[in-house]
XYZ file of N, CA, C and O in Angstrom:
436
model
N -16.823 -13.891 10.266
C -17.042 -12.794 9.363
C -16.311 -11.529 9.821
O -15.838 -10.780 9.000
N -16.216 -11.295 11.097
C -15.618 -10.051 11.586
C -14.100 -10.086 11.568
O -13.463 -9.050 11.620
N -13.502 -11.264 11.500
C -12.051 -11.355 11.554
C -11.396 -11.262 10.183
O -10.191 -11.182 10.083
N -12.166 -11.288 9.103
C -11.590 -11.191 7.769
C -10.976 -12.508 7.325
O -11.239 -13.564 7.899
N -10.154 -12.438 6.309
C -9.504 -13.622 5.765
C -8.135 -13.816 6.400
O -7.462 -12.862 6.742
N -7.745 -15.048 6.491
C -6.414 -15.373 6.992
C -5.517 -15.719 5.817
O -5.982 -16.178 4.778
N -4.225 -15.482 5.999
C -3.273 -15.842 4.962
C -3.361 -17.341 4.708
O -3.444 -18.129 5.637
N -3.380 -17.726 3.446
C -3.502 -19.125 3.089
C -4.932 -19.564 2.860
O -5.177 -20.687 2.411
N -5.905 -18.706 3.175
C -7.299 -19.027 2.921
C -7.488 -19.192 1.416
O -7.055 -18.353 0.635
N -8.138 -20.269 0.965
C -8.291 -20.493 -0.475
C -9.107 -19.407 -1.182
O -9.007 -19.247 -2.393
N -9.899 -18.645 -0.457
C -10.670 -17.560 -1.066
C -9.863 -16.278 -1.246
O -10.266 -15.395 -1.998
N -8.736 -16.159 -0.564
C -7.954 -14.919 -0.596
C -7.592 -14.449 -2.003
O -7.837 -13.294 -2.338
N -7.015 -15.280 -2.865
C -6.652 -14.790 -4.205
C -7.857 -14.315 -5.005
O -7.808 -13.286 -5.679
N -8.952 -15.042 -4.931
C -10.155 -14.665 -5.670
C -10.705 -13.327 -5.179
O -11.033 -12.446 -5.968
N -10.791 -13.167 -3.869
C -11.307 -11.912 -3.319
C -10.365 -10.756 -3.609
O -10.811 -9.634 -3.870
N -9.068 -11.003 -3.593
C -8.104 -9.946 -3.922
C -8.306 -9.481 -5.357
O -8.280 -8.287 -5.651
N -8.523 -10.417 -6.271
C -8.768 -10.055 -7.674
C -10.025 -9.212 -7.793
O -10.060 -8.206 -8.515
N -11.080 -9.586 -7.096
C -12.319 -8.798 -7.132
C -12.098 -7.379 -6.618
O -12.585 -6.408 -7.192
N -11.352 -7.258 -5.552
C -11.099 -5.945 -4.960
C -10.234 -5.085 -5.882
O -10.520 -3.908 -6.100
N -9.188 -5.663 -6.458
C -8.321 -4.873 -7.331
C -9.031 -4.507 -8.638
O -8.669 -3.526 -9.278
N -10.034 -5.269 -9.027
C -10.829 -4.914 -10.202
C -11.568 -3.593 -9.962
O -11.730 -2.791 -10.873
N -11.973 -3.363 -8.724
C -12.619 -2.086 -8.385
C -11.635 -0.938 -8.586
O -11.985 0.088 -9.166
N -10.399 -1.101 -8.123
C -9.385 -0.067 -8.320
C -9.158 0.177 -9.812
O -9.067 1.323 -10.253
N -9.095 -0.886 -10.579
C -8.912 -0.756 -12.021
C -10.049 0.043 -12.645
O -9.817 0.931 -13.479
N -11.271 -0.242 -12.251
C -12.428 0.492 -12.789
C -12.402 1.954 -12.381
O -12.732 2.836 -13.176
N -12.022 2.245 -11.143
C -11.934 3.639 -10.689
C -10.924 4.424 -11.526
O -11.186 5.554 -11.947
N -9.774 3.818 -11.772
C -8.743 4.489 -12.568
C -9.180 4.643 -14.024
O -8.956 5.684 -14.640
N -9.817 3.622 -14.583
C -10.293 3.705 -15.965
C -11.391 4.750 -16.108
O -11.428 5.502 -17.091
N -12.292 4.808 -15.150
C -13.366 5.806 -15.188
C -12.822 7.222 -15.105
O -13.405 8.149 -15.665
N -11.706 7.395 -14.405
C -11.100 8.728 -14.302
C -10.615 9.210 -15.668
O -10.662 10.406 -15.955
N -10.170 8.310 -16.515
C -9.815 8.693 -17.889
C -11.085 9.064 -18.651
O -11.137 10.068 -19.346
N -12.120 8.248 -18.495
C -13.375 8.479 -19.205
C -14.013 9.814 -18.898
O -14.595 10.453 -19.779
N -13.885 10.267 -17.653
C -14.499 11.548 -17.289
C -13.522 12.713 -17.422
O -13.873 13.847 -17.142
N -12.289 12.423 -17.837
C -11.329 13.493 -18.091
C -10.500 13.929 -16.902
O -9.718 14.871 -16.997
N -10.632 13.254 -15.764
C -9.848 13.617 -14.580
C -8.387 13.223 -14.726
O -7.506 13.875 -14.181
N -8.141 12.124 -15.429
C -6.785 11.658 -15.699
C -6.600 11.524 -17.203
O -7.522 11.158 -17.914
N -5.384 11.787 -17.641
C -5.080 11.615 -19.060
C -4.459 10.260 -19.324
O -4.732 9.634 -20.324
N -3.594 9.828 -18.460
C -2.882 8.594 -18.707
C -1.799 8.808 -19.745
O -1.345 9.920 -19.984
N -1.402 7.743 -20.402
C -0.353 7.781 -21.403
C -0.916 7.197 -22.689
O -1.533 6.129 -22.677
N -0.681 7.881 -23.789
C -1.179 7.390 -25.070
C -0.279 6.263 -25.560
O 0.932 6.410 -25.653
N -0.883 5.113 -25.872
C -0.098 3.985 -26.365
C -0.299 3.764 -27.856
O 0.531 3.186 -28.514
N -1.426 4.176 -28.383
C -1.731 4.148 -29.807
C -2.603 5.361 -30.086
O -3.032 6.040 -29.165
N -2.882 5.593 -31.332
C -3.745 6.729 -31.663
C -5.068 6.610 -30.923
O -5.801 5.642 -31.097
N -5.325 7.572 -30.073
C -6.573 7.669 -29.322
C -6.805 6.526 -28.332
O -7.925 6.318 -27.883
N -5.772 5.771 -27.974
C -5.894 4.738 -26.943
C -4.990 5.123 -25.787
O -3.800 5.336 -25.963
N -5.601 5.227 -24.622
C -4.885 5.691 -23.443
C -4.894 4.624 -22.363
O -5.845 3.868 -22.216
N -3.821 4.593 -21.583
C -3.723 3.681 -20.449
C -3.207 4.478 -19.251
O -2.373 5.369 -19.397
N -3.758 4.217 -18.082
C -3.257 4.910 -16.904
C -2.840 3.957 -15.788
O -2.397 4.390 -14.738
N -2.991 2.653 -16.032
C -2.522 1.703 -15.028
C -2.324 0.330 -15.642
O -2.847 0.026 -16.710
N -1.554 -0.473 -14.934
C -1.327 -1.863 -15.305
C -1.250 -2.662 -14.011
O -0.627 -2.223 -13.041
N -1.898 -3.818 -14.002
C -1.891 -4.646 -12.810
C -1.409 -6.045 -13.148
O -1.766 -6.607 -14.184
N -0.582 -6.592 -12.272
C -0.123 -7.961 -12.397
C 0.040 -8.519 -10.991
O 0.742 -7.937 -10.163
N -0.608 -9.643 -10.740
C -0.603 -10.255 -9.411
C -1.033 -9.222 -8.381
O -2.115 -8.675 -8.493
N -0.182 -8.904 -7.414
C -0.569 -7.916 -6.401
C 0.154 -6.587 -6.590
O 0.277 -5.792 -5.668
N 0.631 -6.338 -7.813
C 1.323 -5.085 -8.118
C 0.466 -4.220 -9.045
O -0.188 -4.735 -9.952
N 0.494 -2.933 -8.799
C -0.210 -1.974 -9.651
C 0.753 -0.868 -10.026
O 1.428 -0.309 -9.160
N 0.819 -0.567 -11.309
C 1.601 0.566 -11.800
C 0.605 1.589 -12.321
O -0.276 1.253 -13.116
N 0.736 2.818 -11.864
C -0.153 3.895 -12.313
C 0.681 4.880 -13.116
O 1.699 5.376 -12.642
N 0.237 5.162 -14.341
C 0.919 6.091 -15.234
C 0.181 7.423 -15.196
O -1.050 7.451 -15.282
N 0.930 8.516 -15.086
C 0.302 9.838 -15.043
C 1.260 10.884 -15.587
O 2.477 10.687 -15.604
N 0.691 11.982 -16.003
C 1.504 13.128 -16.399
C 1.990 13.825 -15.133
O 1.352 13.746 -14.087
N 3.106 14.497 -15.242
C 3.675 15.199 -14.090
C 2.908 16.495 -13.860
O 3.358 17.576 -14.207
N 1.726 16.353 -13.281
C 0.932 17.528 -12.938
C 0.275 17.299 -11.581
O -0.102 16.180 -11.239
N 0.185 18.356 -10.830
C -0.425 18.261 -9.505
C -1.870 17.768 -9.597
O -2.325 16.997 -8.763
N -2.601 18.221 -10.619
C -4.007 17.848 -10.757
C -4.161 16.335 -10.901
O -5.005 15.723 -10.244
N -3.338 15.730 -11.777
C -3.443 14.285 -11.965
C -3.023 13.533 -10.714
O -3.657 12.555 -10.326
N -1.968 13.977 -10.073
C -1.505 13.279 -8.879
C -2.492 13.407 -7.720
O -2.713 12.447 -6.983
N -3.121 14.570 -7.582
C -4.159 14.715 -6.556
C -5.356 13.825 -6.869
O -5.961 13.242 -5.969
N -5.694 13.700 -8.144
C -6.795 12.816 -8.539
C -6.475 11.375 -8.182
O -7.311 10.662 -7.614
N -5.256 10.937 -8.479
C -4.838 9.576 -8.130
C -4.884 9.390 -6.621
O -5.357 8.370 -6.121
N -4.415 10.379 -5.900
C -4.431 10.292 -4.432
C -5.859 10.149 -3.909
O -6.134 9.346 -3.015
N -6.791 10.911 -4.470
C -8.195 10.812 -4.046
C -8.769 9.430 -4.347
O -9.476 8.855 -3.517
N -8.468 8.907 -5.529
C -8.952 7.568 -5.885
C -8.401 6.534 -4.917
O -9.135 5.691 -4.398
N -7.098 6.597 -4.640
C -6.485 5.637 -3.715
C -7.050 5.783 -2.308
O -7.334 4.789 -1.646
N -7.235 7.016 -1.852
C -7.790 7.225 -0.513
C -9.183 6.613 -0.393
O -9.502 5.950 0.591
N -10.031 6.849 -1.407
C -11.386 6.268 -1.383
C -11.326 4.746 -1.411
O -12.044 4.076 -0.662
N -10.473 4.217 -2.283
C -10.335 2.762 -2.395
C -9.882 2.154 -1.066
O -10.458 1.179 -0.597
N -8.853 2.735 -0.460
C -8.339 2.219 0.809
C -9.380 2.330 1.914
O -9.511 1.443 2.750
N -10.129 3.419 1.911
C -11.149 3.626 2.937
C -12.263 2.590 2.823
O -12.689 2.010 3.825
N -12.710 2.320 1.612
C -13.803 1.372 1.407
C -13.389 -0.047 1.777
O -14.138 -0.780 2.418
N -12.179 -0.444 1.375
C -11.765 -1.831 1.569
C -10.872 -2.041 2.786
O -10.470 -3.170 3.071
N -10.536 -0.987 3.503
C -9.716 -1.129 4.694
C -8.279 -1.526 4.401
O -7.623 -2.127 5.239
N -7.797 -1.198 3.212
C -6.425 -1.521 2.832
C -5.521 -0.315 3.046
O -6.000 0.801 3.213
N -4.221 -0.557 3.004
C -3.248 0.520 3.142
C -2.154 0.340 2.102
O -1.846 -0.785 1.709
N -1.566 1.448 1.687
C -0.422 1.403 0.788
C 0.817 1.175 1.641
O 0.978 1.797 2.685
N 1.683 0.290 1.219
C 2.918 -0.001 1.943
C 4.012 0.933 1.410
O 4.518 0.719 0.315
N 4.384 1.968 2.168
C 5.386 2.929 1.682
C 6.726 2.292 1.332
O 7.411 2.743 0.426
N 7.097 1.218 2.009
C 8.385 0.590 1.721
C 8.362 -0.181 0.399
O 9.415 -0.530 -0.125
N 7.186 -0.441 -0.136
C 7.069 -1.139 -1.411
C 6.512 -0.224 -2.504
O 6.076 -0.692 -3.541
N 6.526 1.078 -2.248
C 5.959 2.042 -3.184
C 7.073 2.930 -3.733
O 7.918 3.405 -2.979
N 7.071 3.129 -5.037
C 8.082 3.960 -5.688
C 7.417 4.956 -6.626
O 6.359 4.686 -7.180
N 8.082 6.084 -6.812
C 7.651 7.101 -7.763
C 8.776 7.276 -8.762
O 9.899 7.613 -8.389
N 8.504 6.986 -10.019
C 9.504 7.101 -11.073
C 9.110 8.244 -11.997
O 7.938 8.530 -12.175
N 10.118 8.865 -12.601
C 9.855 10.005 -13.467
C 10.536 9.836 -14.815
O 11.472 9.062 -14.944
N 10.002 10.561 -15.772
C 10.632 10.664 -17.081
C 10.659 12.152 -17.414
O 9.616 12.795 -17.512
N 11.860 12.691 -17.517
C 12.055 14.113 -17.854
C 11.367 15.072 -16.879
O 10.739 16.048 -17.286
N 11.471 14.769 -15.591
C 10.923 15.649 -14.556
C 12.076 16.048 -13.645
O 12.789 15.184 -13.136
N 12.280 17.348 -13.431
C 13.353 17.787 -12.542
C 13.193 17.209 -11.127
O 12.066 17.030 -10.648
N 14.314 16.940 -10.478
C 14.289 16.333 -9.145
C 13.490 17.164 -8.152
O 12.754 16.619 -7.327
N 13.600 18.480 -8.231
C 12.863 19.335 -7.291
C 11.349 19.147 -7.449
O 10.619 19.120 -6.464
N 10.892 19.010 -8.685
C 9.464 18.770 -8.905
C 9.069 17.393 -8.430
O 8.003 17.215 -7.839
N 9.923 16.411 -8.680
C 9.629 15.032 -8.262
C 9.460 14.943 -6.746
O 8.546 14.307 -6.254
N 10.309 15.634 -6.015
C 10.204 15.643 -4.550
C 8.898 16.288 -4.117
O 8.244 15.830 -3.183
N 8.499 17.336 -4.803
C 7.226 17.988 -4.514
C 6.057 17.049 -4.782
O 5.121 16.967 -3.993
N 6.130 16.342 -5.901
C 5.055 15.396 -6.250
C 5.006 14.233 -5.264
O 3.929 13.764 -4.913
N 6.157 13.780 -4.814
C 6.194 12.677 -3.855
C 5.496 13.076 -2.559
O 4.899 12.234 -1.888
N 5.558 14.358 -2.211
C 4.901 14.843 -1.002
C 3.393 14.689 -1.045
O 2.742 14.642 0.000
N 2.821 14.602 -2.235
C 1.372 14.417 -2.369
C 0.959 13.060 -1.804
O -0.127 12.906 -1.259
N 1.867 12.102 -1.910
C 1.538 10.760 -1.456
C 2.078 10.479 -0.073
O 1.803 9.524 0.533
């Protein structure tokens, strides 16, 4: 119990799905309480993340408030489950955001 799961353990995929479901709920709840806006995909339907396998994409407006909120959610999630974000596999993409602002936003993470 103290050593955790080993790679190749048949329970690993199932437990990973359960854990990432918590992250999904945290991000969805942030929209519900107004902390995050997300991106509107249809009239009055908003999305702020998408998950596939072990990848998560988080959509946000280019604002410090939203990015700090995402950072807080990720910090809590990582703290509870003992996980870490892999900086070499993490990217920040922008749409119509000046490079100087993007660099500032990247510093939040």
